[in-house]
JSON list of C-alpha atoms in Angstrom, two decimals:
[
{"chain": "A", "resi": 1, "resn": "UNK", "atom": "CA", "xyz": [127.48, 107.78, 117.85]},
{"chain": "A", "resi": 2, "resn": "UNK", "atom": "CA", "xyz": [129.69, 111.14, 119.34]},
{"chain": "A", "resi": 3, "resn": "UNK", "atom": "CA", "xyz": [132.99, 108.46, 119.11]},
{"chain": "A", "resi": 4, "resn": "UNK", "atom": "CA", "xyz": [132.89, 109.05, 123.07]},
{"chain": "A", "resi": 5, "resn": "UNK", "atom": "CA", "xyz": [131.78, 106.19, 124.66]},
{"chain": "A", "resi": 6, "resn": "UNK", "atom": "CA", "xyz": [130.98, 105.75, 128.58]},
{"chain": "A", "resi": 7, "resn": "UNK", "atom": "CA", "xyz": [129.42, 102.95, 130.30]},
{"chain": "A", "resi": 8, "resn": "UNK", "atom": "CA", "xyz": [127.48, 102.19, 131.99]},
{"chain": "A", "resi": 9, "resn": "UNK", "atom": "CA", "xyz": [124.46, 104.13, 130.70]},
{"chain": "A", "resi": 10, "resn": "UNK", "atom": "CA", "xyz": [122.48, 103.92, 133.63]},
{"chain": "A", "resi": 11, "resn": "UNK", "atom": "CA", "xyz": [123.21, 102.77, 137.48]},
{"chain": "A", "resi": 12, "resn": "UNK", "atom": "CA", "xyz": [121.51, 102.42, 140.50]},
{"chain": "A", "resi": 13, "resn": "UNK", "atom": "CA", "xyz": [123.08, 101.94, 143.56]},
{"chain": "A", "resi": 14, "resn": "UNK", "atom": "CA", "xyz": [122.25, 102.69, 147.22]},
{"chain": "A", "resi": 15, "resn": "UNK", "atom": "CA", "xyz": [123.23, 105.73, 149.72]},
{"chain": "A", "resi": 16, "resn": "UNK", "atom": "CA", "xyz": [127.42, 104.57, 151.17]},
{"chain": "A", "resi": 17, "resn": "UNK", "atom": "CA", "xyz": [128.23, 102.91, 148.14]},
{"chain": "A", "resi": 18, "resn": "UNK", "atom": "CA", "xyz": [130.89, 103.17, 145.59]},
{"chain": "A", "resi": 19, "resn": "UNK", "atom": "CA", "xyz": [130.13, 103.09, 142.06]},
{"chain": "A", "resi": 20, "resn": "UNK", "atom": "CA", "xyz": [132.87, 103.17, 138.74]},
{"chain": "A", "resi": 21, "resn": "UNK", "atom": "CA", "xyz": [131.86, 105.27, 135.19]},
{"chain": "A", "resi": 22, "resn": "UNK", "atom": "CA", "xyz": [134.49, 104.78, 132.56]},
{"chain": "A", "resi": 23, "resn": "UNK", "atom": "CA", "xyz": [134.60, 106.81, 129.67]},
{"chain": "A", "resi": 24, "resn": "UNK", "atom": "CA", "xyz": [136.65, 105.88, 126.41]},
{"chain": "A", "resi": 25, "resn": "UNK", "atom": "CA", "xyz": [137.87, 108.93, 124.31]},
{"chain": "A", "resi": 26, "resn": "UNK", "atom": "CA", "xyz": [137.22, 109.58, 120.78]},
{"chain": "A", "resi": 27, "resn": "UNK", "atom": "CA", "xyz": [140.17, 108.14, 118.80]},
{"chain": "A", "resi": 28, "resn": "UNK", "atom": "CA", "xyz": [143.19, 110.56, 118.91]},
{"chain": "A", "resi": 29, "resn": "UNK", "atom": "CA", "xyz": [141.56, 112.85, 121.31]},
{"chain": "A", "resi": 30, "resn": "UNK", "atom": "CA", "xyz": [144.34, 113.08, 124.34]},
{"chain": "A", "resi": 31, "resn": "UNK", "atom": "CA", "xyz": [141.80, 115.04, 127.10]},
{"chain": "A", "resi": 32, "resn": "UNK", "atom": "CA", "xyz": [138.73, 114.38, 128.92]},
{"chain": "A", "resi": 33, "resn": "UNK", "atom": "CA", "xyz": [136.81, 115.88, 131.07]},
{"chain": "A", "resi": 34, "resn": "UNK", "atom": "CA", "xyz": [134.09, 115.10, 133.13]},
{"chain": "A", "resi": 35, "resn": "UNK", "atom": "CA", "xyz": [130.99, 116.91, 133.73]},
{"chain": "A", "resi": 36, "resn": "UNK", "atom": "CA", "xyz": [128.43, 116.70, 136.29]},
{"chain": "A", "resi": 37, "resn": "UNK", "atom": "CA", "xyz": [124.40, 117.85, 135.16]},
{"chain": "A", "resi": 38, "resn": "UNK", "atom": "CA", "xyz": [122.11, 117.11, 137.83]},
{"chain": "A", "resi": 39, "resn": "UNK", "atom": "CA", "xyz": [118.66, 119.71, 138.17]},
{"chain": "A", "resi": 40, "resn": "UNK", "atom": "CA", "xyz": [119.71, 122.30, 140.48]},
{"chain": "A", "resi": 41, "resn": "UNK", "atom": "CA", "xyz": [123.29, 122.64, 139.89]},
{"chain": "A", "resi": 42, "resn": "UNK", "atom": "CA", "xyz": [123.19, 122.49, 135.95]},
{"chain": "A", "resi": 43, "resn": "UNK", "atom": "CA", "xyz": [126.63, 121.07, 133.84]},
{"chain": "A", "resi": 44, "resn": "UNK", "atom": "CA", "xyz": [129.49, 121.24, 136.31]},
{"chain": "A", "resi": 45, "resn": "UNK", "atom": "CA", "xyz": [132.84, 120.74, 135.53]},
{"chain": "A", "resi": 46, "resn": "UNK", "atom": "CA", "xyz": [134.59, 118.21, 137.46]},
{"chain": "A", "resi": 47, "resn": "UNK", "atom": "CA", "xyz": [138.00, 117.06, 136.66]},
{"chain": "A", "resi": 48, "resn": "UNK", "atom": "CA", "xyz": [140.11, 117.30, 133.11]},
{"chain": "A", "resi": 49, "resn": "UNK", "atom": "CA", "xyz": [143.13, 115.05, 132.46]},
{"chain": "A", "resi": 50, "resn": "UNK", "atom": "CA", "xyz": [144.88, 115.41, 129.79]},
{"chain": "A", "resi": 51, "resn": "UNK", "atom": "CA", "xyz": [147.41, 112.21, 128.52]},
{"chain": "A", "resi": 52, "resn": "UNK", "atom": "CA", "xyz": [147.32, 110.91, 131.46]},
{"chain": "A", "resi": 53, "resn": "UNK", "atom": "CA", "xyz": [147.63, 113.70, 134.17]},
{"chain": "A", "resi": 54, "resn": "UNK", "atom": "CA", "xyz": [145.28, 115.56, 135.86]},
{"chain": "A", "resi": 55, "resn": "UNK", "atom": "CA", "xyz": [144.54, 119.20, 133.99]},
{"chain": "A", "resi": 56, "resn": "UNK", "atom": "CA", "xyz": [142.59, 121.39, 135.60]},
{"chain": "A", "resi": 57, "resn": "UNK", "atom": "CA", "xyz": [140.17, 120.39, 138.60]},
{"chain": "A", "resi": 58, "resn": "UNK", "atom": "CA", "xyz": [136.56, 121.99, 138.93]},
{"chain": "A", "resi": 59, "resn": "UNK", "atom": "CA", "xyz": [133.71, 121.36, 141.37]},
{"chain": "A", "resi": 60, "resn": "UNK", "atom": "CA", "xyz": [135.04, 117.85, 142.31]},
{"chain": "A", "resi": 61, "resn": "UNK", "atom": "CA", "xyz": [133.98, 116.52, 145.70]},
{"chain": "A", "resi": 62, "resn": "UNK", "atom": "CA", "xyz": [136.56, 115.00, 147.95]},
{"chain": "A", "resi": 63, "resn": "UNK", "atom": "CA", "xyz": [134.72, 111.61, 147.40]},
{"chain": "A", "resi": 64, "resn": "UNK", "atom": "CA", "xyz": [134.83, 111.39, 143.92]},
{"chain": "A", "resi": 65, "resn": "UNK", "atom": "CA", "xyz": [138.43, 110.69, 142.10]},
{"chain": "A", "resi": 66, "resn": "UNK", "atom": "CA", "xyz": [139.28, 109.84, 138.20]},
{"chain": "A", "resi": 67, "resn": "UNK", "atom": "CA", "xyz": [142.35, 108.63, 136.49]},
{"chain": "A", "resi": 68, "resn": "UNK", "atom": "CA", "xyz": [143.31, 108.19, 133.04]},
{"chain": "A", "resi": 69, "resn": "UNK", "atom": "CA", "xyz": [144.74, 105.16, 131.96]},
{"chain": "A", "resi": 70, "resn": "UNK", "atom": "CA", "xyz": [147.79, 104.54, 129.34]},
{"chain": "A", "resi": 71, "resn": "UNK", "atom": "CA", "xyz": [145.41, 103.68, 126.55]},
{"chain": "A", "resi": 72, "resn": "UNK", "atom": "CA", "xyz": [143.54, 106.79, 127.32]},
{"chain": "A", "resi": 73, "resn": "UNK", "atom": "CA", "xyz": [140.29, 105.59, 128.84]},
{"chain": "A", "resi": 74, "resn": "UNK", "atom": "CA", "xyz": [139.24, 107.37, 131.94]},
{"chain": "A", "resi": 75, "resn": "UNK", "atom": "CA", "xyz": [137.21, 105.97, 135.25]},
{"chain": "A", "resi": 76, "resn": "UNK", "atom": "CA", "xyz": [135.50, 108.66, 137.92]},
{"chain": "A", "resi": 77, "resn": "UNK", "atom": "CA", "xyz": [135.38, 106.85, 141.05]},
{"chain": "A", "resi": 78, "resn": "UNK", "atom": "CA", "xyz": [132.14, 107.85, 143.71]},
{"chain": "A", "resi": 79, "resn": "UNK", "atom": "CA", "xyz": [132.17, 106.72, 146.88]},
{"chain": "A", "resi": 80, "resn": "UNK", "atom": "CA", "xyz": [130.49, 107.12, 149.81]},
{"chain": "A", "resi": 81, "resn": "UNK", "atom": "CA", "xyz": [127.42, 107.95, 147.83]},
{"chain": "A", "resi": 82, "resn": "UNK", "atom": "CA", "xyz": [124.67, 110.54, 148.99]},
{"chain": "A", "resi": 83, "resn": "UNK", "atom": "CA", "xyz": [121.27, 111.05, 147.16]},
{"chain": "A", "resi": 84, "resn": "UNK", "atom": "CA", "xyz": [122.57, 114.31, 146.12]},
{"chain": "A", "resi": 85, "resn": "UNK", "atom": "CA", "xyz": [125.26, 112.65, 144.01]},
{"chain": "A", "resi": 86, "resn": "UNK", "atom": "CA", "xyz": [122.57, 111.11, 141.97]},
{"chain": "A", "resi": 87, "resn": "UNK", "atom": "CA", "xyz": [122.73, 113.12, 138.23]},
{"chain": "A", "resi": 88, "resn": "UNK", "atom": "CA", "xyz": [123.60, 112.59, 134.79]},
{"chain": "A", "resi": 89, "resn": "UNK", "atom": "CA", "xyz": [127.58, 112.38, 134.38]},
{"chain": "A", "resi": 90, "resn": "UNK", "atom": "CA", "xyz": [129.28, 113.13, 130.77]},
{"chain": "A", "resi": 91, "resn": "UNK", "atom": "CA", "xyz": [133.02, 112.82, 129.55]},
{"chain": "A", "resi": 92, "resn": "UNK", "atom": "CA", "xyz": [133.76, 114.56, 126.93]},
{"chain": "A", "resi": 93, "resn": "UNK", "atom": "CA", "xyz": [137.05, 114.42, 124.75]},
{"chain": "A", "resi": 94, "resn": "UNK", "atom": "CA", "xyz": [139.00, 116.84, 122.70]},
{"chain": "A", "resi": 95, "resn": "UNK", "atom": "CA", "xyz": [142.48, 116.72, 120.80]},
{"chain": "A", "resi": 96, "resn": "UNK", "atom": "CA", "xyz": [143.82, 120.06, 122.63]},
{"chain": "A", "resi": 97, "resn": "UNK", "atom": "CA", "xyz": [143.45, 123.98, 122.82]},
{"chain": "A", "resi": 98, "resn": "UNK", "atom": "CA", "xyz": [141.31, 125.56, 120.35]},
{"chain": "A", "resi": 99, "resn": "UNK", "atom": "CA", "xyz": [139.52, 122.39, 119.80]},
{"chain": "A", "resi": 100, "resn": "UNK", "atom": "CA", "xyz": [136.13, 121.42, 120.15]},
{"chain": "A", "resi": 101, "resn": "UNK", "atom": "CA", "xyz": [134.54, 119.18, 122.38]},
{"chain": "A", "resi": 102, "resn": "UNK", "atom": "CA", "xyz": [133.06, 115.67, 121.80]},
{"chain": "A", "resi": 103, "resn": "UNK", "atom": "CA", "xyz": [130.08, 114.73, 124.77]},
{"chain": "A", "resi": 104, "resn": "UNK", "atom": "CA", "xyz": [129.64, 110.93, 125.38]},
{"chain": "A", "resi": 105, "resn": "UNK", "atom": "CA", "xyz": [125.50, 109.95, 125.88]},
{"chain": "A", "resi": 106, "resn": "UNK", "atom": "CA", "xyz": [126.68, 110.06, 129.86]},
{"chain": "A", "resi": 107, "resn": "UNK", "atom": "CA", "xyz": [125.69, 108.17, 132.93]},
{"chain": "A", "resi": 108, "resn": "UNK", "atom": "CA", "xyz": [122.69, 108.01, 134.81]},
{"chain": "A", "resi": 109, "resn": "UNK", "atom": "CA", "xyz": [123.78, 107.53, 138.11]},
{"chain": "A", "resi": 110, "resn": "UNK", "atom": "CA", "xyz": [120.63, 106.92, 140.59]},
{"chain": "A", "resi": 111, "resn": "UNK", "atom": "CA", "xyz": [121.09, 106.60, 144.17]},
{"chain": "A", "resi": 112, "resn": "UNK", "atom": "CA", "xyz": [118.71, 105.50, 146.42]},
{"chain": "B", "resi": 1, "resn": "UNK", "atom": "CA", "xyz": [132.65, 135.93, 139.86]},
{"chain": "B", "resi": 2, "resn": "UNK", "atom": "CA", "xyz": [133.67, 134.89, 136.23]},
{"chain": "B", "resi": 3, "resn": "UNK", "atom": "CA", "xyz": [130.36, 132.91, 134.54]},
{"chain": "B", "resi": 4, "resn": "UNK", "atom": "CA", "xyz": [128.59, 132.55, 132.21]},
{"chain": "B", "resi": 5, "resn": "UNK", "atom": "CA", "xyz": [124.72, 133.41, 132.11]},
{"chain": "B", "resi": 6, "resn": "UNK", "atom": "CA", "xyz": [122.04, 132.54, 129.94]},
{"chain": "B", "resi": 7, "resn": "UNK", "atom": "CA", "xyz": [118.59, 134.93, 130.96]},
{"chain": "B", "resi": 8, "resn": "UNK", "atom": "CA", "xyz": [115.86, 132.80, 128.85]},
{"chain": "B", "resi": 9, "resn": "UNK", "atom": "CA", "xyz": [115.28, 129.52, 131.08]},
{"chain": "B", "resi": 10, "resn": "UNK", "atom": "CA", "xyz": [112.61, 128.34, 129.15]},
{"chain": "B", "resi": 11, "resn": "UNK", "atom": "CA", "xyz": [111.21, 129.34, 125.73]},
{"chain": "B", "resi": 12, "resn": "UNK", "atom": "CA", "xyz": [108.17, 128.16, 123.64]},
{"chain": "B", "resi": 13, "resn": "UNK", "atom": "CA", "xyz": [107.65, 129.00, 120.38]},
{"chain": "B", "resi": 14, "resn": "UNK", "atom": "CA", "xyz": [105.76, 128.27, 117.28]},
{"chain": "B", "resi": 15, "resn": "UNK", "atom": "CA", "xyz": [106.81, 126.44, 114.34]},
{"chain": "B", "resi": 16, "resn": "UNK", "atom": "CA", "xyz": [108.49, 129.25, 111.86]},
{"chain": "B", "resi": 17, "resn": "UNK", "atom": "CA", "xyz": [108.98, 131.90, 114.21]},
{"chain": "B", "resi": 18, "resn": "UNK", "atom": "CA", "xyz": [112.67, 133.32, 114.64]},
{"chain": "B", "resi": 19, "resn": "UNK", "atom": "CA", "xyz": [114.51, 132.14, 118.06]},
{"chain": "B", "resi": 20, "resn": "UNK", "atom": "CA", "xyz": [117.32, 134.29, 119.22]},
{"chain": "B", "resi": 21, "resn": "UNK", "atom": "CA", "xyz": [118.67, 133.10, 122.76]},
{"chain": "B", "resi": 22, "resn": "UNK", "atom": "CA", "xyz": [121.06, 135.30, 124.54]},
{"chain": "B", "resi": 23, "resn": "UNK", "atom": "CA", "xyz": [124.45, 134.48, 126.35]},
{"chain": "B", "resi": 24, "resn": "UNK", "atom": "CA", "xyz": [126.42, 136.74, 128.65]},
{"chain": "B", "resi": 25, "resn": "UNK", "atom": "CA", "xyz": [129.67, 135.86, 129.70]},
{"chain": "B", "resi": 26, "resn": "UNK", "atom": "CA", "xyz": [131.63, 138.06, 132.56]},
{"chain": "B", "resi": 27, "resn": "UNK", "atom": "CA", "xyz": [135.18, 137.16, 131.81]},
{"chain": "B", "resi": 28, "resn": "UNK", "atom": "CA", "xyz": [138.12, 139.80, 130.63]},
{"chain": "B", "resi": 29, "resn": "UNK", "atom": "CA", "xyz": [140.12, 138.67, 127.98]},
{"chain": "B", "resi": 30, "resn": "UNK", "atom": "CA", "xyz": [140.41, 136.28, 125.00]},
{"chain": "B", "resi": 31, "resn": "UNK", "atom": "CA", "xyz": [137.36, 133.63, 125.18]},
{"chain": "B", "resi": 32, "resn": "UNK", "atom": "CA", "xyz": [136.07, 131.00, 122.87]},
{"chain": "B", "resi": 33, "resn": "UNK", "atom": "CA", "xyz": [133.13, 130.59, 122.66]},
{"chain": "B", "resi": 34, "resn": "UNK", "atom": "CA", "xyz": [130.25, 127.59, 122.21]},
{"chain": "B", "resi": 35, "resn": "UNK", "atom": "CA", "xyz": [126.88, 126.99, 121.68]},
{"chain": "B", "resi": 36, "resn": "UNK", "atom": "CA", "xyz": [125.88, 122.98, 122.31]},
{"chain": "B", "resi": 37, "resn": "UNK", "atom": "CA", "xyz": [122.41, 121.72, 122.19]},
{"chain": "B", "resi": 38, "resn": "UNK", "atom": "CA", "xyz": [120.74, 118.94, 124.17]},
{"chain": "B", "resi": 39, "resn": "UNK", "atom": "CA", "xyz": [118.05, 116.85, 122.33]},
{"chain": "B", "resi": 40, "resn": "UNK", "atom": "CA", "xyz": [115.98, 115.17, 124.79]},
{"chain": "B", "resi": 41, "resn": "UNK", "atom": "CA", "xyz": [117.63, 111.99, 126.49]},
{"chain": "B", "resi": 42, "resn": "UNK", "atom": "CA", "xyz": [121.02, 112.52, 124.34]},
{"chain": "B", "resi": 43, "resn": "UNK", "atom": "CA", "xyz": [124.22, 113.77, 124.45]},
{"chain": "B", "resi": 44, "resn": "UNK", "atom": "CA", "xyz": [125.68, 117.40, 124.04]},
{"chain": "B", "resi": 45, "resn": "UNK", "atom": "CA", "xyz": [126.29, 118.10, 120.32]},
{"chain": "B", "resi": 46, "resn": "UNK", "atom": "CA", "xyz": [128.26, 121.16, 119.47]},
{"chain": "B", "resi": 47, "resn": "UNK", "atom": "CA", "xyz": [126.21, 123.52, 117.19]},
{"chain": "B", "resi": 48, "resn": "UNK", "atom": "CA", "xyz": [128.68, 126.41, 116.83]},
{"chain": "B", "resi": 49, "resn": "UNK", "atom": "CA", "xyz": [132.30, 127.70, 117.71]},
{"chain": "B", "resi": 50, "resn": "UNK", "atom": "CA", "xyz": [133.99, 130.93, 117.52]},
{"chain": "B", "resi": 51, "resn": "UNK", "atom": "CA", "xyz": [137.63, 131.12, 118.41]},
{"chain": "B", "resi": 52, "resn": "UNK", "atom": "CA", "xyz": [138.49, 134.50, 116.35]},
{"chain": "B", "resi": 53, "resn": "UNK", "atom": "CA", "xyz": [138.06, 136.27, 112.81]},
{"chain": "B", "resi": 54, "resn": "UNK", "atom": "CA", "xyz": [134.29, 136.75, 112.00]},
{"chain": "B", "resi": 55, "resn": "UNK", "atom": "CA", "xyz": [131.93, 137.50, 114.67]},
{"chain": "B", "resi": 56, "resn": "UNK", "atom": "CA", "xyz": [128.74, 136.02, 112.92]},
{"chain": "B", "resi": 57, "resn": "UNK", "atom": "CA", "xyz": [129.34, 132.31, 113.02]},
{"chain": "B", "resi": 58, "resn": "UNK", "atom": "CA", "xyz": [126.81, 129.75, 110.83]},
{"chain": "B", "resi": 59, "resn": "UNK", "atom": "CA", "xyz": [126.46, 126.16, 112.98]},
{"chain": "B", "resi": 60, "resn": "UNK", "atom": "CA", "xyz": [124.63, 123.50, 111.53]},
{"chain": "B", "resi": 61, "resn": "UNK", "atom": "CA", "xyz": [121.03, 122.79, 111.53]},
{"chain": "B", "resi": 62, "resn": "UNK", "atom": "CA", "xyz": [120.62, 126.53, 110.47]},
{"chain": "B", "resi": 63, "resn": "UNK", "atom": "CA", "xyz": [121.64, 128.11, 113.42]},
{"chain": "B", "resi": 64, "resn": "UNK", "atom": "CA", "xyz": [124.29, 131.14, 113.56]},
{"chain": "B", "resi": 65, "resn": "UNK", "atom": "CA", "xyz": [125.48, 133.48, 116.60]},
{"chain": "B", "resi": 66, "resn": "UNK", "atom": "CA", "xyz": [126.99, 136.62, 116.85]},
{"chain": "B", "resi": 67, "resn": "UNK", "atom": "CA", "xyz": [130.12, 137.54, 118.97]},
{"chain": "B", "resi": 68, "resn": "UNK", "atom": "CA", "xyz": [129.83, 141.22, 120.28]},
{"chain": "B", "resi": 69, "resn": "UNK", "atom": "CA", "xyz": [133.51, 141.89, 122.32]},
{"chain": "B", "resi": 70, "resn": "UNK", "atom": "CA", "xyz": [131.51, 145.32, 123.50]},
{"chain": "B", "resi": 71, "resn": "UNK", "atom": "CA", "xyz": [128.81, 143.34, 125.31]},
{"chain": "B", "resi": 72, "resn": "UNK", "atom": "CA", "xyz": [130.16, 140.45, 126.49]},
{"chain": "B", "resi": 73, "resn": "UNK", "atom": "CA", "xyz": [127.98, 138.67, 124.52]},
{"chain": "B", "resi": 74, "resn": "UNK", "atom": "CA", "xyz": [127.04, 135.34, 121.88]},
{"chain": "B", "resi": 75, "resn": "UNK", "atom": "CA", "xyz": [123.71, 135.07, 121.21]},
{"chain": "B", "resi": 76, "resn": "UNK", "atom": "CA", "xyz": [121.73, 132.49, 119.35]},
{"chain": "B", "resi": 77, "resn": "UNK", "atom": "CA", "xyz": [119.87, 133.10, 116.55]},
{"chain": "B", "resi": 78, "resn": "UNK", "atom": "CA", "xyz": [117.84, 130.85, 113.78]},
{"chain": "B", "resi": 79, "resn": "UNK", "atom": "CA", "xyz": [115.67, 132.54, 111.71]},
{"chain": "B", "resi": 80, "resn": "UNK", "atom": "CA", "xyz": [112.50, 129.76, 111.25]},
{"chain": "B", "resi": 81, "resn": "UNK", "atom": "CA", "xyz": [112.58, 127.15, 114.06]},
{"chain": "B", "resi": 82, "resn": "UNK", "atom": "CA", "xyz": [111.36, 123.69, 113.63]},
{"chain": "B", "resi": 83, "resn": "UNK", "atom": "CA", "xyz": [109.48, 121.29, 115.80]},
{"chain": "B", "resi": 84, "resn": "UNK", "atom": "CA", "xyz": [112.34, 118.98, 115.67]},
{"chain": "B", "resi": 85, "resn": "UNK", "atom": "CA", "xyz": [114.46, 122.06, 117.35]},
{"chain": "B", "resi": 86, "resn": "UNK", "atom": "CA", "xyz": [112.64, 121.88, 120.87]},
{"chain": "B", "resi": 87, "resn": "UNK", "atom": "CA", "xyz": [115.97, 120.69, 123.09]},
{"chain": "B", "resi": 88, "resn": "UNK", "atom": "CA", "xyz": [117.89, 122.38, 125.53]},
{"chain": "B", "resi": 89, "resn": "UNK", "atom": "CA", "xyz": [120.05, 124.35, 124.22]},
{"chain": "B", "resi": 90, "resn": "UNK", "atom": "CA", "xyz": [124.04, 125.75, 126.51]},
{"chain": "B", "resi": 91, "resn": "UNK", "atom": "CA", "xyz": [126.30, 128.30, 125.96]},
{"chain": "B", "resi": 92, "resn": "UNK", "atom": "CA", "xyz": [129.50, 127.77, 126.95]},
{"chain": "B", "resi": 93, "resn": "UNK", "atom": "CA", "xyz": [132.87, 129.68, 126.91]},
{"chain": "B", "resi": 94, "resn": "UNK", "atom": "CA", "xyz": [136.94, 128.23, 127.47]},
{"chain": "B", "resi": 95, "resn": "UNK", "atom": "CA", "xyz": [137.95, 131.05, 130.12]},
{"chain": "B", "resi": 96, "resn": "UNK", "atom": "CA", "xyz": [141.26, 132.80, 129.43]},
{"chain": "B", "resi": 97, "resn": "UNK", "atom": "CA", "xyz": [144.38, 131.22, 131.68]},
{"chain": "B", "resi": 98, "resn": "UNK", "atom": "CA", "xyz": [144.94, 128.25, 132.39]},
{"chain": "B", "resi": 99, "resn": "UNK", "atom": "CA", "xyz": [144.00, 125.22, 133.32]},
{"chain": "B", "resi": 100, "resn": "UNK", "atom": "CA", "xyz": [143.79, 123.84, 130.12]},
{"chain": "B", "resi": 101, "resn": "UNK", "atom": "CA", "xyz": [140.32, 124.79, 127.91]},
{"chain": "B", "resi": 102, "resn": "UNK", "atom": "CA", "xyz": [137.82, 123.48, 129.98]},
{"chain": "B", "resi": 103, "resn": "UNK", "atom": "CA", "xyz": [134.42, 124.49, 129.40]},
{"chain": "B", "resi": 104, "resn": "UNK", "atom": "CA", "xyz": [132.34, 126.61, 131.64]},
{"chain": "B", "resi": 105, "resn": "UNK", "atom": "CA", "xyz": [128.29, 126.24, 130.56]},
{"chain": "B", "resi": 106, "resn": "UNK", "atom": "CA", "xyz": [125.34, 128.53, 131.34]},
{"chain": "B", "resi": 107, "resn": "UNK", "atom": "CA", "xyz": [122.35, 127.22, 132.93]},
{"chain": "B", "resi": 108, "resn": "UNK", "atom": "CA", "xyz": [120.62, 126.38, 129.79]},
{"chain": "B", "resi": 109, "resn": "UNK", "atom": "CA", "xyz": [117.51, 127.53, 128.01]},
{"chain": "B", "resi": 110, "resn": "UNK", "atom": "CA", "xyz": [115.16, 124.66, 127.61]},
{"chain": "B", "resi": 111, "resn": "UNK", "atom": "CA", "xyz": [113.29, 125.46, 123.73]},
{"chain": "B", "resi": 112, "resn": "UNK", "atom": "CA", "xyz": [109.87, 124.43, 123.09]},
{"chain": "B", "resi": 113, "resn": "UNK", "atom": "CA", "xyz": [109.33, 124.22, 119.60]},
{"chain": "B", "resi": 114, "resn": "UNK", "atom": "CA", "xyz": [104.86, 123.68, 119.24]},
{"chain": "B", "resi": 115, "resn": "UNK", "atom": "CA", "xyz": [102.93, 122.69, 115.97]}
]
């Protein structure tokens, strides 16, 4: 157990849906980031926030947002989902610069 | 455009041999630096950092890399791999600037460790 925990762990849902991932930071660790590893487009950085504010923004479709929350959990909202969205999606925490990263097990996110 | 490259894909190699993997990364600057590994059907678990001082760096499990400014360059290196080692295995490097330290990853190498 990385102390990073996101749920689900796997989803399936079909093509024009919207799905939810939450991701719950390792205790005292004030950023996460989301990551998106699918086949062809390897790890992909999507979004950071960092206490509660959005960080730095990667490779993040138009469709997808995230948020963090007060007590530091984080949710990346999909919608309108294609069966190119369909990949394995990590959050990973960290306390700040310099610092290292902690990886959740991630999402499978299926859609069909 | 700034990245970060990883040449070996896939490697496959027998029980005791020595791995080295290579990493290239193409930004100017100050740059930390990470190796993570990938056990099949897990999560990312850091191996190895280097932020400054000493450019050989020991990780767990056995594994060490070595920063060379000149070439741009953090390869990974174990000197006797095990079977338990086959996992895919990222480099990844916190680009000078901003935008806080997110990570930028290479493509991966995928190790096959064989009996």
């Amino acid at each position: 157990d990385s102390g990073v925990t996101q749920t689900p762990k796997h989803l399936i849902t079909a093509t024009g849906q919207r799905v939810t991932l939450r991701c719950s930071p390792r205790s005292g660790d004030l950023s996460v980031y989301w990551y998106q590893q699918s086949l062809d487009q390897g790890l992909q950085f999507l979004i950071q926030y960092y206490n509660g504010e959005e960080r730095a923004k990667g490779n993040i479709l138009e469709r997808f947002s995230a948020q963090q929350f007060p007590d530091l959990h984080s949710e990346l909202n999909l919608s309108s989902l294609e069966l190119g969205d369909s990949a394995l999606y990590f959050c990973a925490s960290s306390r700040g610069q310099g610092s290292g990263y902690t990886f959740g097990s991630g999402t499978r996110l299926t859609v069909v | 455009a700034q990245s970060v490259s990883q040449h070996n894909h896939h490697v496959i190699l027998s029980e005791a041999a020595s791995l080295e993997l290579g990493c290239n990364y193409s930004y100017g600057g100050t740059v930390n630096l990470f190796w993570y590994v990938q056990y099949p059907g897990q999560h990312l678990q850091l191996l190895l950092k280097y932020f400054s001082g000493d450019p050989l760096v020991k990780g767990i499990k056995g594994f060490e890399a070595e920063f060379i400014k000149s070439k741009f360059s953090f390869n990974l290196r174990k000197p006797s791999v095990q079977w338990s080692d086959t996992a895919e295995y990222f480099c990844a490097v916190t680009p000078p600037g901003g935008g806080g330290n997110k990570l930028t990853f290479g493509t991966g190498t995928q190790l096959k460790v064989e009996l």
